[in-house]
Amino acid sequence: LETLLNPGAWLYHSLGDFLQALAVLRRAEMLAIELNSSRHLAEAYNNMAANLYFLGRHNEALTCTEKALAIGMALQDAHNEAYALMNQANSLEATCGMSYTHLYEQYQRALHIEQALGHRRFKIATLVFMTILARRGGQAAEAIRRGQQALELANERGLRWLAGVVLAQLGAAQ
């Protein structure tokens, strides 16, 4: 189950093969249900939501996110809850045009949880999405601030591909 979730699905995700990542995650979902592993089920739903988001299937992503959020909250699993909040904000921004302030507050909540847990990978991802949202919301200074934070962490971890994504967002914000 762990292999299906990480690195299995993330390998396909990182290659941009979101459909294959979803196929792996559907197997992980079934196995998590069979093994009665709620934590793994929440993780599978969160990862499914991320892949569905990149496929433009935002309503399906939102459904997966809601499942992950409910499980994460029931288990008091702060990481899965934060990941679900970030995925939910992504889907809501794409589907219903919620206010910038409301969505940004949701990203802030996710970032604070990830900072408290020390999960750098998800902290960087949250900062990247905050950069994008701030830029789209016309908040250039905030987009640059969050982008610079994400860039510093990506460089610190040697994630050149992610640093490139951040630099593109910083360029668009300026």
Tab-separated table of N, CA and C in Angstrom:
chain	number	residue	atom	x	y	z
A	1	LEU	N	0.834	-1.195	0.000
A	1	LEU	CA	0.000	0.000	0.000
A	1	LEU	C	0.877	1.256	0.000
A	2	GLU	N	1.894	1.249	0.848
A	2	GLU	CA	2.808	2.404	0.891
A	2	GLU	C	3.485	2.619	-0.470
A	3	THR	N	3.859	1.527	-1.129
A	3	THR	CA	4.528	1.635	-2.426
A	3	THR	C	3.600	2.207	-3.486
A	4	LEU	N	2.315	1.846	-3.430
A	4	LEU	CA	1.364	2.405	-4.392
A	4	LEU	C	1.208	3.909	-4.195
A	5	LEU	N	1.145	4.327	-2.928
A	5	LEU	CA	0.946	5.748	-2.641
A	5	LEU	C	2.208	6.555	-2.887
A	6	ASN	N	3.323	6.066	-2.388
A	6	ASN	CA	4.617	6.739	-2.527
A	6	ASN	C	5.666	5.662	-2.676
A	7	PRO	N	6.402	5.584	-3.691
A	7	PRO	CA	6.546	6.509	-4.800
A	7	PRO	C	5.667	6.198	-6.009
A	8	GLY	N	4.940	5.089	-5.981
A	8	GLY	CA	4.170	4.656	-7.141
A	8	GLY	C	3.411	5.744	-7.863
A	9	ALA	N	2.388	6.286	-7.220
A	9	ALA	CA	1.549	7.297	-7.875
A	9	ALA	C	2.318	8.582	-8.142
A	10	TRP	N	3.227	8.962	-7.233
A	10	TRP	CA	3.950	10.221	-7.420
A	10	TRP	C	4.932	10.146	-8.588
A	11	LEU	N	5.418	8.950	-8.897
A	11	LEU	CA	6.274	8.810	-10.067
A	11	LEU	C	5.506	9.200	-11.322
A	12	TYR	N	4.306	8.645	-11.485
A	12	TYR	CA	3.493	8.984	-12.655
A	12	TYR	C	3.079	10.462	-12.626
A	13	HIS	N	2.747	10.956	-11.438
A	13	HIS	CA	2.359	12.367	-11.305
A	13	HIS	C	3.517	13.269	-11.758
A	14	SER	N	4.716	12.965	-11.297
A	14	SER	CA	5.867	13.818	-11.633
A	14	SER	C	6.197	13.770	-13.117
A	15	LEU	N	5.799	12.681	-13.787
A	15	LEU	CA	5.997	12.570	-15.230
A	15	LEU	C	4.856	13.205	-16.017
A	16	GLY	N	3.838	13.693	-15.295
A	16	GLY	CA	2.693	14.310	-15.951
A	16	GLY	C	1.672	13.302	-16.447
A	17	ASP	N	1.821	12.038	-16.073
A	17	ASP	CA	0.876	10.987	-16.474
A	17	ASP	C	-0.177	10.846	-15.373
A	18	PHE	N	-1.076	11.831	-15.312
A	18	PHE	CA	-2.052	11.901	-14.230
A	18	PHE	C	-3.070	10.766	-14.294
A	19	LEU	N	-3.375	10.297	-15.485
A	19	LEU	CA	-4.318	9.173	-15.609
A	19	LEU	C	-3.725	7.887	-15.041
A	20	GLN	N	-2.450	7.645	-15.314
A	20	GLN	CA	-1.810	6.449	-14.754
A	20	GLN	C	-1.669	6.585	-13.238
A	21	ALA	N	-1.366	7.782	-12.775
A	21	ALA	CA	-1.302	8.012	-11.329
A	21	ALA	C	-2.657	7.707	-10.690
A	22	LEU	N	-3.730	8.135	-11.344
A	22	LEU	CA	-5.077	7.844	-10.829
A	22	LEU	C	-5.357	6.344	-10.795
A	23	ALA	N	-4.906	5.623	-11.812
A	23	ALA	CA	-5.109	4.176	-11.835
A	23	ALA	C	-4.419	3.515	-10.638
A	24	VAL	N	-3.198	3.945	-10.357
A	24	VAL	CA	-2.462	3.408	-9.208
A	24	VAL	C	-3.192	3.773	-7.912
A	25	LEU	N	-3.683	4.996	-7.842
A	25	LEU	CA	-4.368	5.453	-6.634
A	25	LEU	C	-5.708	4.752	-6.429
A	26	ARG	N	-6.370	4.401	-7.490
A	26	ARG	CA	-7.628	3.639	-7.358
A	26	ARG	C	-7.338	2.267	-6.749
A	27	ARG	N	-6.207	1.654	-7.156
A	27	ARG	CA	-5.809	0.377	-6.533
A	27	ARG	C	-5.480	0.589	-5.059
A	28	ALA	N	-4.792	1.684	-4.753
A	28	ALA	CA	-4.457	1.988	-3.358
A	28	ALA	C	-5.728	2.215	-2.545
A	29	GLU	N	-6.707	2.903	-3.140
A	29	GLU	CA	-7.987	3.142	-2.462
A	29	GLU	C	-8.647	1.809	-2.095
A	30	MET	N	-8.718	0.895	-3.055
A	30	MET	CA	-9.366	-0.392	-2.804
A	30	MET	C	-8.621	-1.182	-1.740
A	31	LEU	N	-7.298	-1.159	-1.783
A	31	LEU	CA	-6.489	-1.870	-0.802
A	31	LEU	C	-6.650	-1.253	0.589
A	32	ALA	N	-6.691	0.066	0.662
A	32	ALA	CA	-6.883	0.739	1.949
A	32	ALA	C	-8.243	0.377	2.553
A	33	ILE	N	-9.260	0.302	1.707
A	33	ILE	CA	-10.588	-0.097	2.188
A	33	ILE	C	-10.545	-1.541	2.682
A	34	GLU	N	-9.924	-2.410	1.882
A	34	GLU	CA	-9.820	-3.830	2.234
A	34	GLU	C	-9.070	-4.029	3.543
A	35	LEU	N	-7.999	-3.252	3.753
A	35	LEU	CA	-7.186	-3.362	4.964
A	35	LEU	C	-7.713	-2.513	6.121
A	36	ASN	N	-8.806	-1.783	5.869
A	36	ASN	CA	-9.400	-0.903	6.870
A	36	ASN	C	-8.382	0.114	7.410
A	37	SER	N	-7.632	0.719	6.476
A	37	SER	CA	-6.617	1.707	6.839
A	37	SER	C	-7.106	3.103	6.471
A	38	SER	N	-7.728	3.752	7.423
A	38	SER	CA	-8.297	5.083	7.169
A	38	SER	C	-7.238	6.107	6.802
A	39	ARG	N	-6.071	6.042	7.442
A	39	ARG	CA	-5.016	7.013	7.146
A	39	ARG	C	-4.570	6.888	5.690
A	40	HIS	N	-4.375	5.651	5.229
A	40	HIS	CA	-3.976	5.445	3.838
A	40	HIS	C	-5.097	5.831	2.876
A	41	LEU	N	-6.332	5.615	3.297
A	41	LEU	CA	-7.465	5.990	2.454
A	41	LEU	C	-7.509	7.508	2.286
A	42	ALA	N	-7.284	8.248	3.375
A	42	ALA	CA	-7.240	9.712	3.287
A	42	ALA	C	-6.115	10.166	2.367
A	43	GLU	N	-4.959	9.510	2.482
A	43	GLU	CA	-3.826	9.867	1.633
A	43	GLU	C	-4.139	9.579	0.161
A	44	ALA	N	-4.783	8.437	-0.089
A	44	ALA	CA	-5.162	8.098	-1.465
A	44	ALA	C	-6.119	9.144	-2.025
A	45	TYR	N	-7.121	9.532	-1.241
A	45	TYR	CA	-8.078	10.540	-1.714
A	45	TYR	C	-7.406	11.882	-1.967
A	46	ASN	N	-6.488	12.265	-1.086
A	46	ASN	CA	-5.763	13.519	-1.293
A	46	ASN	C	-4.945	13.476	-2.579
A	47	ASN	N	-4.226	12.376	-2.795
A	47	ASN	CA	-3.413	12.253	-4.004
A	47	ASN	C	-4.293	12.184	-5.247
A	48	MET	N	-5.449	11.520	-5.142
A	48	MET	CA	-6.386	11.485	-6.265
A	48	MET	C	-6.865	12.895	-6.584
A	49	ALA	N	-7.167	13.672	-5.552
A	49	ALA	CA	-7.639	15.045	-5.747
A	49	ALA	C	-6.593	15.879	-6.489
A	50	ALA	N	-5.327	15.720	-6.116
A	50	ALA	CA	-4.260	16.481	-6.778
A	50	ALA	C	-4.179	16.124	-8.259
A	51	ASN	N	-4.255	14.838	-8.579
A	51	ASN	CA	-4.177	14.414	-9.981
A	51	ASN	C	-5.415	14.837	-10.759
A	52	LEU	N	-6.583	14.724	-10.155
A	52	LEU	CA	-7.816	15.154	-10.814
A	52	LEU	C	-7.782	16.662	-11.090
A	53	TYR	N	-7.213	17.423	-10.157
A	53	TYR	CA	-7.075	18.869	-10.342
A	53	TYR	C	-6.269	19.159	-11.609
A	54	PHE	N	-5.137	18.476	-11.766
A	54	PHE	CA	-4.281	18.717	-12.925
A	54	PHE	C	-4.921	18.234	-14.220
A	55	LEU	N	-5.877	17.331	-14.117
A	55	LEU	CA	-6.625	16.883	-15.297
A	55	LEU	C	-7.800	17.803	-15.619
A	56	GLY	N	-8.026	18.805	-14.752
A	56	GLY	CA	-9.141	19.728	-14.957
A	56	GLY	C	-10.473	19.149	-14.526
A	57	ARG	N	-10.439	18.072	-13.788
A	57	ARG	CA	-11.663	17.423	-13.310
A	57	ARG	C	-11.923	17.902	-11.870
A	58	HIS	N	-12.253	19.184	-11.763
A	58	HIS	CA	-12.306	19.865	-10.466
A	58	HIS	C	-13.429	19.381	-9.556
A	59	ASN	N	-14.573	19.067	-10.097
A	59	ASN	CA	-15.666	18.578	-9.242
A	59	ASN	C	-15.323	17.230	-8.632
A	60	GLU	N	-14.710	16.345	-9.415
A	60	GLU	CA	-14.270	15.059	-8.871
A	60	GLU	C	-13.175	15.264	-7.832
A	61	ALA	N	-12.278	16.210	-8.098
A	61	ALA	CA	-11.214	16.517	-7.143
A	61	ALA	C	-11.813	17.001	-5.827
A	62	LEU	N	-12.831	17.830	-5.923
A	62	LEU	CA	-13.476	18.346	-4.721
A	62	LEU	C	-14.124	17.218	-3.919
A	63	THR	N	-14.743	16.252	-4.602
A	63	THR	CA	-15.349	15.112	-3.917
A	63	THR	C	-14.282	14.315	-3.155
A	64	CYS	N	-13.154	14.045	-3.805
A	64	CYS	CA	-12.064	13.321	-3.137
A	64	CYS	C	-11.514	14.122	-1.955
A	65	THR	N	-11.391	15.417	-2.152
A	65	THR	CA	-10.877	16.279	-1.095
A	65	THR	C	-11.792	16.257	0.124
A	66	GLU	N	-13.086	16.316	-0.112
A	66	GLU	CA	-14.034	16.288	1.005
A	66	GLU	C	-13.942	14.979	1.780
A	67	LYS	N	-13.750	13.868	1.069
A	67	LYS	CA	-13.582	12.577	1.732
A	67	LYS	C	-12.302	12.575	2.569
A	68	ALA	N	-11.202	13.060	1.976
A	68	ALA	CA	-9.921	13.102	2.684
A	68	ALA	C	-9.993	14.005	3.903
A	69	LEU	N	-10.648	15.141	3.762
A	69	LEU	CA	-10.770	16.082	4.874
A	69	LEU	C	-11.576	15.468	6.023
A	70	ALA	N	-12.677	14.803	5.694
A	70	ALA	CA	-13.504	14.177	6.735
A	70	ALA	C	-12.716	13.098	7.473
A	71	ILE	N	-11.990	12.278	6.733
A	71	ILE	CA	-11.201	11.218	7.373
A	71	ILE	C	-10.076	11.824	8.202
A	72	GLY	N	-9.352	12.786	7.616
A	72	GLY	CA	-8.253	13.428	8.339
A	72	GLY	C	-8.701	14.071	9.632
A	73	MET	N	-9.851	14.740	9.597
A	73	MET	CA	-10.369	15.379	10.815
A	73	MET	C	-10.808	14.327	11.832
A	74	ALA	N	-11.450	13.254	11.364
A	74	ALA	CA	-11.899	12.200	12.278
A	74	ALA	C	-10.715	11.517	12.957
A	75	LEU	N	-9.635	11.342	12.223
A	75	LEU	CA	-8.435	10.694	12.771
A	75	LEU	C	-7.542	11.665	13.531
A	76	GLN	N	-7.849	12.942	13.442
A	76	GLN	CA	-6.992	14.002	13.978
A	76	GLN	C	-5.589	13.901	13.366
A	77	ASP	N	-5.587	13.658	12.049
A	77	ASP	CA	-4.372	13.533	11.256
A	77	ASP	C	-4.110	14.897	10.619
A	78	ALA	N	-3.277	15.689	11.273
A	78	ALA	CA	-3.066	17.071	10.852
A	78	ALA	C	-2.513	17.174	9.438
A	79	HIS	N	-1.621	16.261	9.050
A	79	HIS	CA	-1.045	16.340	7.708
A	79	HIS	C	-2.116	16.110	6.639
A	80	ASN	N	-2.886	15.042	6.758
A	80	ASN	CA	-3.923	14.786	5.750
A	80	ASN	C	-4.978	15.886	5.756
A	81	GLU	N	-5.242	16.461	6.916
A	81	GLU	CA	-6.186	17.579	6.980
A	81	GLU	C	-5.634	18.792	6.232
A	82	ALA	N	-4.355	19.105	6.457
A	82	ALA	CA	-3.746	20.255	5.776
A	82	ALA	C	-3.680	20.036	4.269
A	83	TYR	N	-3.319	18.839	3.863
A	83	TYR	CA	-3.235	18.505	2.437
A	83	TYR	C	-4.623	18.631	1.808
A	84	ALA	N	-5.644	18.173	2.518
A	84	ALA	CA	-7.018	18.277	2.011
A	84	ALA	C	-7.460	19.735	1.911
A	85	LEU	N	-7.091	20.552	2.880
A	85	LEU	CA	-7.445	21.977	2.830
A	85	LEU	C	-6.824	22.641	1.602
A	86	MET	N	-5.567	22.286	1.311
A	86	MET	CA	-4.902	22.853	0.142
A	86	MET	C	-5.598	22.377	-1.137
A	87	ASN	N	-5.877	21.077	-1.221
A	87	ASN	CA	-6.565	20.547	-2.400
A	87	ASN	C	-7.947	21.167	-2.554
A	88	GLN	N	-8.639	21.352	-1.433
A	88	GLN	CA	-9.979	21.939	-1.471
A	88	GLN	C	-9.915	23.380	-1.989
A	89	ALA	N	-8.947	24.134	-1.515
A	89	ALA	CA	-8.801	25.516	-1.978
A	89	ALA	C	-8.523	25.549	-3.479
A	90	ASN	N	-7.681	24.630	-3.961
A	90	ASN	CA	-7.394	24.569	-5.396
A	90	ASN	C	-8.677	24.318	-6.188
A	91	SER	N	-9.444	23.330	-5.760
A	91	SER	CA	-10.674	22.967	-6.474
A	91	SER	C	-11.715	24.071	-6.389
A	92	LEU	N	-11.857	24.675	-5.230
A	92	LEU	CA	-12.845	25.743	-5.073
A	92	LEU	C	-12.490	26.946	-5.934
A	93	GLU	N	-11.214	27.256	-6.000
A	93	GLU	CA	-10.787	28.395	-6.817
A	93	GLU	C	-11.115	28.129	-8.279
A	94	ALA	N	-10.965	26.885	-8.702
A	94	ALA	CA	-11.205	26.547	-10.100
A	94	ALA	C	-12.689	26.415	-10.439
A	95	THR	N	-13.519	26.068	-9.463
A	95	THR	CA	-14.918	25.762	-9.785
A	95	THR	C	-15.910	26.853	-9.444
A	96	CYS	N	-15.677	27.565	-8.361
A	96	CYS	CA	-16.755	28.470	-7.952
A	96	CYS	C	-16.331	29.912	-7.749
A	97	GLY	N	-15.091	30.228	-8.002
A	97	GLY	CA	-14.673	31.620	-7.905
A	97	GLY	C	-14.850	32.216	-6.517
A	98	MET	N	-14.569	31.429	-5.457
A	98	MET	CA	-14.684	31.971	-4.106
A	98	MET	C	-13.771	33.187	-3.966
A	99	SER	N	-14.036	33.972	-2.971
A	99	SER	CA	-13.271	35.202	-2.807
A	99	SER	C	-11.804	34.891	-2.531
A	100	TYR	N	-10.963	35.782	-3.013
A	100	TYR	CA	-9.524	35.665	-2.785
A	100	TYR	C	-9.240	35.538	-1.291
A	101	THR	N	-9.869	36.363	-0.489
A	101	THR	CA	-9.609	36.373	0.954
A	101	THR	C	-9.921	35.024	1.580
A	102	HIS	N	-11.073	34.459	1.249
A	102	HIS	CA	-11.465	33.175	1.824
A	102	HIS	C	-10.494	32.069	1.416
A	103	LEU	N	-10.152	31.999	0.150
A	103	LEU	CA	-9.245	30.962	-0.324
A	103	LEU	C	-7.856	31.136	0.270
A	104	TYR	N	-7.389	32.369	0.340
A	104	TYR	CA	-6.056	32.613	0.876
A	104	TYR	C	-5.995	32.214	2.349
A	105	GLU	N	-7.073	32.479	3.090
A	105	GLU	CA	-7.130	32.059	4.498
A	105	GLU	C	-7.052	30.539	4.612
A	106	GLN	N	-7.677	29.833	3.684
A	106	GLN	CA	-7.622	28.372	3.703
A	106	GLN	C	-6.199	27.880	3.440
A	107	TYR	N	-5.514	28.492	2.466
A	107	TYR	CA	-4.118	28.146	2.224
A	107	TYR	C	-3.271	28.453	3.468
A	108	GLN	N	-3.553	29.575	4.127
A	108	GLN	CA	-2.819	29.943	5.343
A	108	GLN	C	-2.969	28.860	6.406
A	109	ARG	N	-4.196	28.374	6.595
A	109	ARG	CA	-4.431	27.306	7.580
A	109	ARG	C	-3.607	26.075	7.233
A	110	ALA	N	-3.620	25.685	5.958
A	110	ALA	CA	-2.848	24.517	5.524
A	110	ALA	C	-1.359	24.744	5.763
A	111	LEU	N	-0.858	25.942	5.443
A	111	LEU	CA	0.556	26.250	5.620
A	111	LEU	C	0.948	26.182	7.092
A	112	HIS	N	0.124	26.738	7.982
A	112	HIS	CA	0.437	26.725	9.415
A	112	HIS	C	0.495	25.301	9.960
A	113	ILE	N	-0.410	24.454	9.502
A	113	ILE	CA	-0.394	23.058	9.954
A	113	ILE	C	0.876	22.367	9.465
A	114	GLU	N	1.206	22.554	8.186
A	114	GLU	CA	2.407	21.911	7.632
A	114	GLU	C	3.679	22.444	8.288
A	115	GLN	N	3.711	23.735	8.622
A	115	GLN	CA	4.879	24.293	9.311
A	115	GLN	C	5.029	23.657	10.681
A	116	ALA	N	3.909	23.503	11.386
A	116	ALA	CA	3.950	22.907	12.722
A	116	ALA	C	4.423	21.457	12.657
A	117	LEU	N	4.059	20.757	11.585
A	117	LEU	CA	4.452	19.352	11.430
A	117	LEU	C	5.858	19.197	10.843
A	118	GLY	N	6.375	20.270	10.252
A	118	GLY	CA	7.704	20.218	9.647
A	118	GLY	C	7.738	19.493	8.319
A	119	HIS	N	6.625	19.418	7.608
A	119	HIS	CA	6.571	18.759	6.305
A	119	HIS	C	6.974	19.738	5.220
A	120	ARG	N	8.232	19.763	4.869
A	120	ARG	CA	8.750	20.749	3.924
A	120	ARG	C	8.168	20.604	2.529
A	121	ARG	N	7.990	19.359	2.041
A	121	ARG	CA	7.491	19.168	0.676
A	121	ARG	C	6.122	19.809	0.517
A	122	PHE	N	5.233	19.583	1.490
A	122	PHE	CA	3.894	20.135	1.390
A	122	PHE	C	3.880	21.624	1.731
A	123	LYS	N	4.832	22.053	2.532
A	123	LYS	CA	4.963	23.487	2.811
A	123	LYS	C	5.325	24.220	1.518
A	124	ILE	N	6.260	23.650	0.750
A	124	ILE	CA	6.651	24.268	-0.519
A	124	ILE	C	5.457	24.295	-1.471
A	125	ALA	N	4.744	23.177	-1.566
A	125	ALA	CA	3.581	23.113	-2.465
A	125	ALA	C	2.541	24.155	-2.072
A	126	THR	N	2.279	24.285	-0.783
A	126	THR	CA	1.297	25.263	-0.319
A	126	THR	C	1.756	26.675	-0.661
A	127	LEU	N	3.052	26.964	-0.460
A	127	LEU	CA	3.577	28.287	-0.797
A	127	LEU	C	3.461	28.575	-2.296
A	128	VAL	N	3.683	27.564	-3.132
A	128	VAL	CA	3.547	27.755	-4.581
A	128	VAL	C	2.109	28.100	-4.929
A	129	PHE	N	1.152	27.347	-4.364
A	129	PHE	CA	-0.245	27.642	-4.650
A	129	PHE	C	-0.657	29.009	-4.090
A	130	MET	N	-0.090	29.392	-2.943
A	130	MET	CA	-0.377	30.722	-2.398
A	130	MET	C	0.172	31.803	-3.326
A	131	THR	N	1.326	31.541	-3.908
A	131	THR	CA	1.926	32.479	-4.867
A	131	THR	C	1.000	32.672	-6.067
A	132	ILE	N	0.528	31.552	-6.602
A	132	ILE	CA	-0.360	31.600	-7.770
A	132	ILE	C	-1.651	32.344	-7.438
A	133	LEU	N	-2.245	32.001	-6.296
A	133	LEU	CA	-3.507	32.635	-5.913
A	133	LEU	C	-3.319	34.131	-5.666
A	134	ALA	N	-2.249	34.504	-4.968
A	134	ALA	CA	-1.997	35.924	-4.705
A	134	ALA	C	-1.804	36.681	-6.022
A	135	ARG	N	-1.071	36.068	-6.954
A	135	ARG	CA	-0.864	36.707	-8.265
A	135	ARG	C	-2.192	36.890	-8.977
A	136	ARG	N	-3.010	35.844	-8.989
A	136	ARG	CA	-4.319	35.946	-9.638
A	136	ARG	C	-5.232	36.940	-8.942
A	137	GLY	N	-5.025	37.098	-7.632
A	137	GLY	CA	-5.846	38.033	-6.861
A	137	GLY	C	-5.337	39.467	-6.913
A	138	GLY	N	-4.304	39.707	-7.721
A	138	GLY	CA	-3.781	41.061	-7.860
A	138	GLY	C	-2.907	41.500	-6.703
A	139	GLN	N	-2.449	40.564	-5.899
A	139	GLN	CA	-1.617	40.869	-4.731
A	139	GLN	C	-0.156	40.558	-5.051
A	140	ALA	N	0.430	41.376	-5.910
A	140	ALA	CA	1.774	41.109	-6.418
A	140	ALA	C	2.816	41.001	-5.301
A	141	ALA	N	2.784	41.906	-4.341
A	141	ALA	CA	3.785	41.877	-3.267
A	141	ALA	C	3.688	40.586	-2.461
A	142	GLU	N	2.473	40.146	-2.175
A	142	GLU	CA	2.282	38.900	-1.432
A	142	GLU	C	2.709	37.704	-2.278
A	143	ALA	N	2.424	37.734	-3.573
A	143	ALA	CA	2.840	36.652	-4.472
A	143	ALA	C	4.362	36.546	-4.486
A	144	ILE	N	5.031	37.673	-4.549
A	144	ILE	CA	6.500	37.681	-4.569
A	144	ILE	C	7.053	37.178	-3.241
A	145	ARG	N	6.459	37.610	-2.142
A	145	ARG	CA	6.917	37.169	-0.809
A	145	ARG	C	6.793	35.661	-0.664
A	146	ARG	N	5.628	35.108	-1.017
A	146	ARG	CA	5.402	33.668	-0.887
A	146	ARG	C	6.264	32.896	-1.887
A	147	GLY	N	6.400	33.444	-3.089
A	147	GLY	CA	7.233	32.795	-4.088
A	147	GLY	C	8.693	32.718	-3.661
A	148	GLN	N	9.187	33.783	-3.064
A	148	GLN	CA	10.573	33.788	-2.593
A	148	GLN	C	10.769	32.774	-1.463
A	149	GLN	N	9.759	32.637	-0.592
A	149	GLN	CA	9.840	31.625	0.466
A	149	GLN	C	9.899	30.220	-0.141
A	150	ALA	N	9.045	29.968	-1.134
A	150	ALA	CA	9.018	28.663	-1.789
A	150	ALA	C	10.335	28.395	-2.516
A	151	LEU	N	10.860	29.406	-3.195
A	151	LEU	CA	12.113	29.272	-3.939
A	151	LEU	C	13.267	28.924	-2.996
A	152	GLU	N	13.336	29.605	-1.875
A	152	GLU	CA	14.397	29.335	-0.901
A	152	GLU	C	14.341	27.882	-0.429
A	153	LEU	N	13.146	27.396	-0.113
A	153	LEU	CA	12.998	26.013	0.352
A	153	LEU	C	13.303	25.009	-0.762
A	154	ALA	N	12.850	25.305	-1.972
A	154	ALA	CA	13.108	24.399	-3.098
A	154	ALA	C	14.612	24.310	-3.374
A	155	ASN	N	15.302	25.443	-3.352
A	155	ASN	CA	16.755	25.446	-3.563
A	155	ASN	C	17.476	24.726	-2.434
A	156	GLU	N	17.021	24.950	-1.220
A	156	GLU	CA	17.609	24.309	-0.046
A	156	GLU	C	17.537	22.783	-0.150
A	157	ARG	N	16.444	22.281	-0.711
A	157	ARG	CA	16.247	20.831	-0.852
A	157	ARG	C	16.780	20.298	-2.176
A	158	GLY	N	17.322	21.171	-3.025
A	158	GLY	CA	17.868	20.727	-4.307
A	158	GLY	C	16.803	20.341	-5.314
A	159	LEU	N	15.605	20.898	-5.195
A	159	LEU	CA	14.497	20.595	-6.096
A	159	LEU	C	14.494	21.604	-7.238
A	160	ARG	N	15.394	21.391	-8.208
A	160	ARG	CA	15.558	22.356	-9.294
A	160	ARG	C	14.299	22.500	-10.134
A	161	TRP	N	13.589	21.397	-10.385
A	161	TRP	CA	12.372	21.468	-11.196
A	161	TRP	C	11.327	22.338	-10.510
A	162	LEU	N	11.229	22.207	-9.170
A	162	LEU	CA	10.263	23.009	-8.426
A	162	LEU	C	10.722	24.465	-8.372
A	163	ALA	N	12.004	24.678	-8.237
A	163	ALA	CA	12.545	26.048	-8.264
A	163	ALA	C	12.189	26.716	-9.597
A	164	GLY	N	12.245	25.941	-10.693
A	164	GLY	CA	11.859	26.469	-11.999
A	164	GLY	C	10.401	26.875	-12.055
A	165	VAL	N	9.526	26.067	-11.467
A	165	VAL	CA	8.092	26.401	-11.407
A	165	VAL	C	7.903	27.700	-10.629
A	166	VAL	N	8.586	27.801	-9.496
A	166	VAL	CA	8.461	28.986	-8.654
A	166	VAL	C	8.973	30.224	-9.397
A	167	LEU	N	10.104	30.084	-10.081
A	167	LEU	CA	10.650	31.235	-10.827
A	167	LEU	C	9.687	31.705	-11.902
A	168	ALA	N	9.003	30.772	-12.552
A	168	ALA	CA	8.003	31.161	-13.562
A	168	ALA	C	6.867	31.946	-12.915
A	169	GLN	N	6.442	31.514	-11.745
A	169	GLN	CA	5.368	32.224	-11.045
A	169	GLN	C	5.828	33.588	-10.547
A	170	LEU	N	7.068	33.660	-10.086
A	170	LEU	CA	7.618	34.952	-9.651
A	170	LEU	C	7.708	35.907	-10.833
A	171	GLY	N	8.138	35.403	-11.984
A	171	GLY	CA	8.212	36.244	-13.175
A	171	GLY	C	6.845	36.776	-13.570
A	172	ALA	N	5.831	35.941	-13.458
A	172	ALA	CA	4.459	36.373	-13.808
A	172	ALA	C	3.935	37.372	-12.792
A	173	ALA	N	4.409	37.308	-11.562
A	173	ALA	CA	3.911	38.215	-10.515
A	173	ALA	C	4.536	39.606	-10.620
A	174	GLN	N	5.671	39.727	-11.283
A	174	GLN	CA	6.382	41.008	-11.329
A	174	GLN	C	5.993	41.829	-12.530
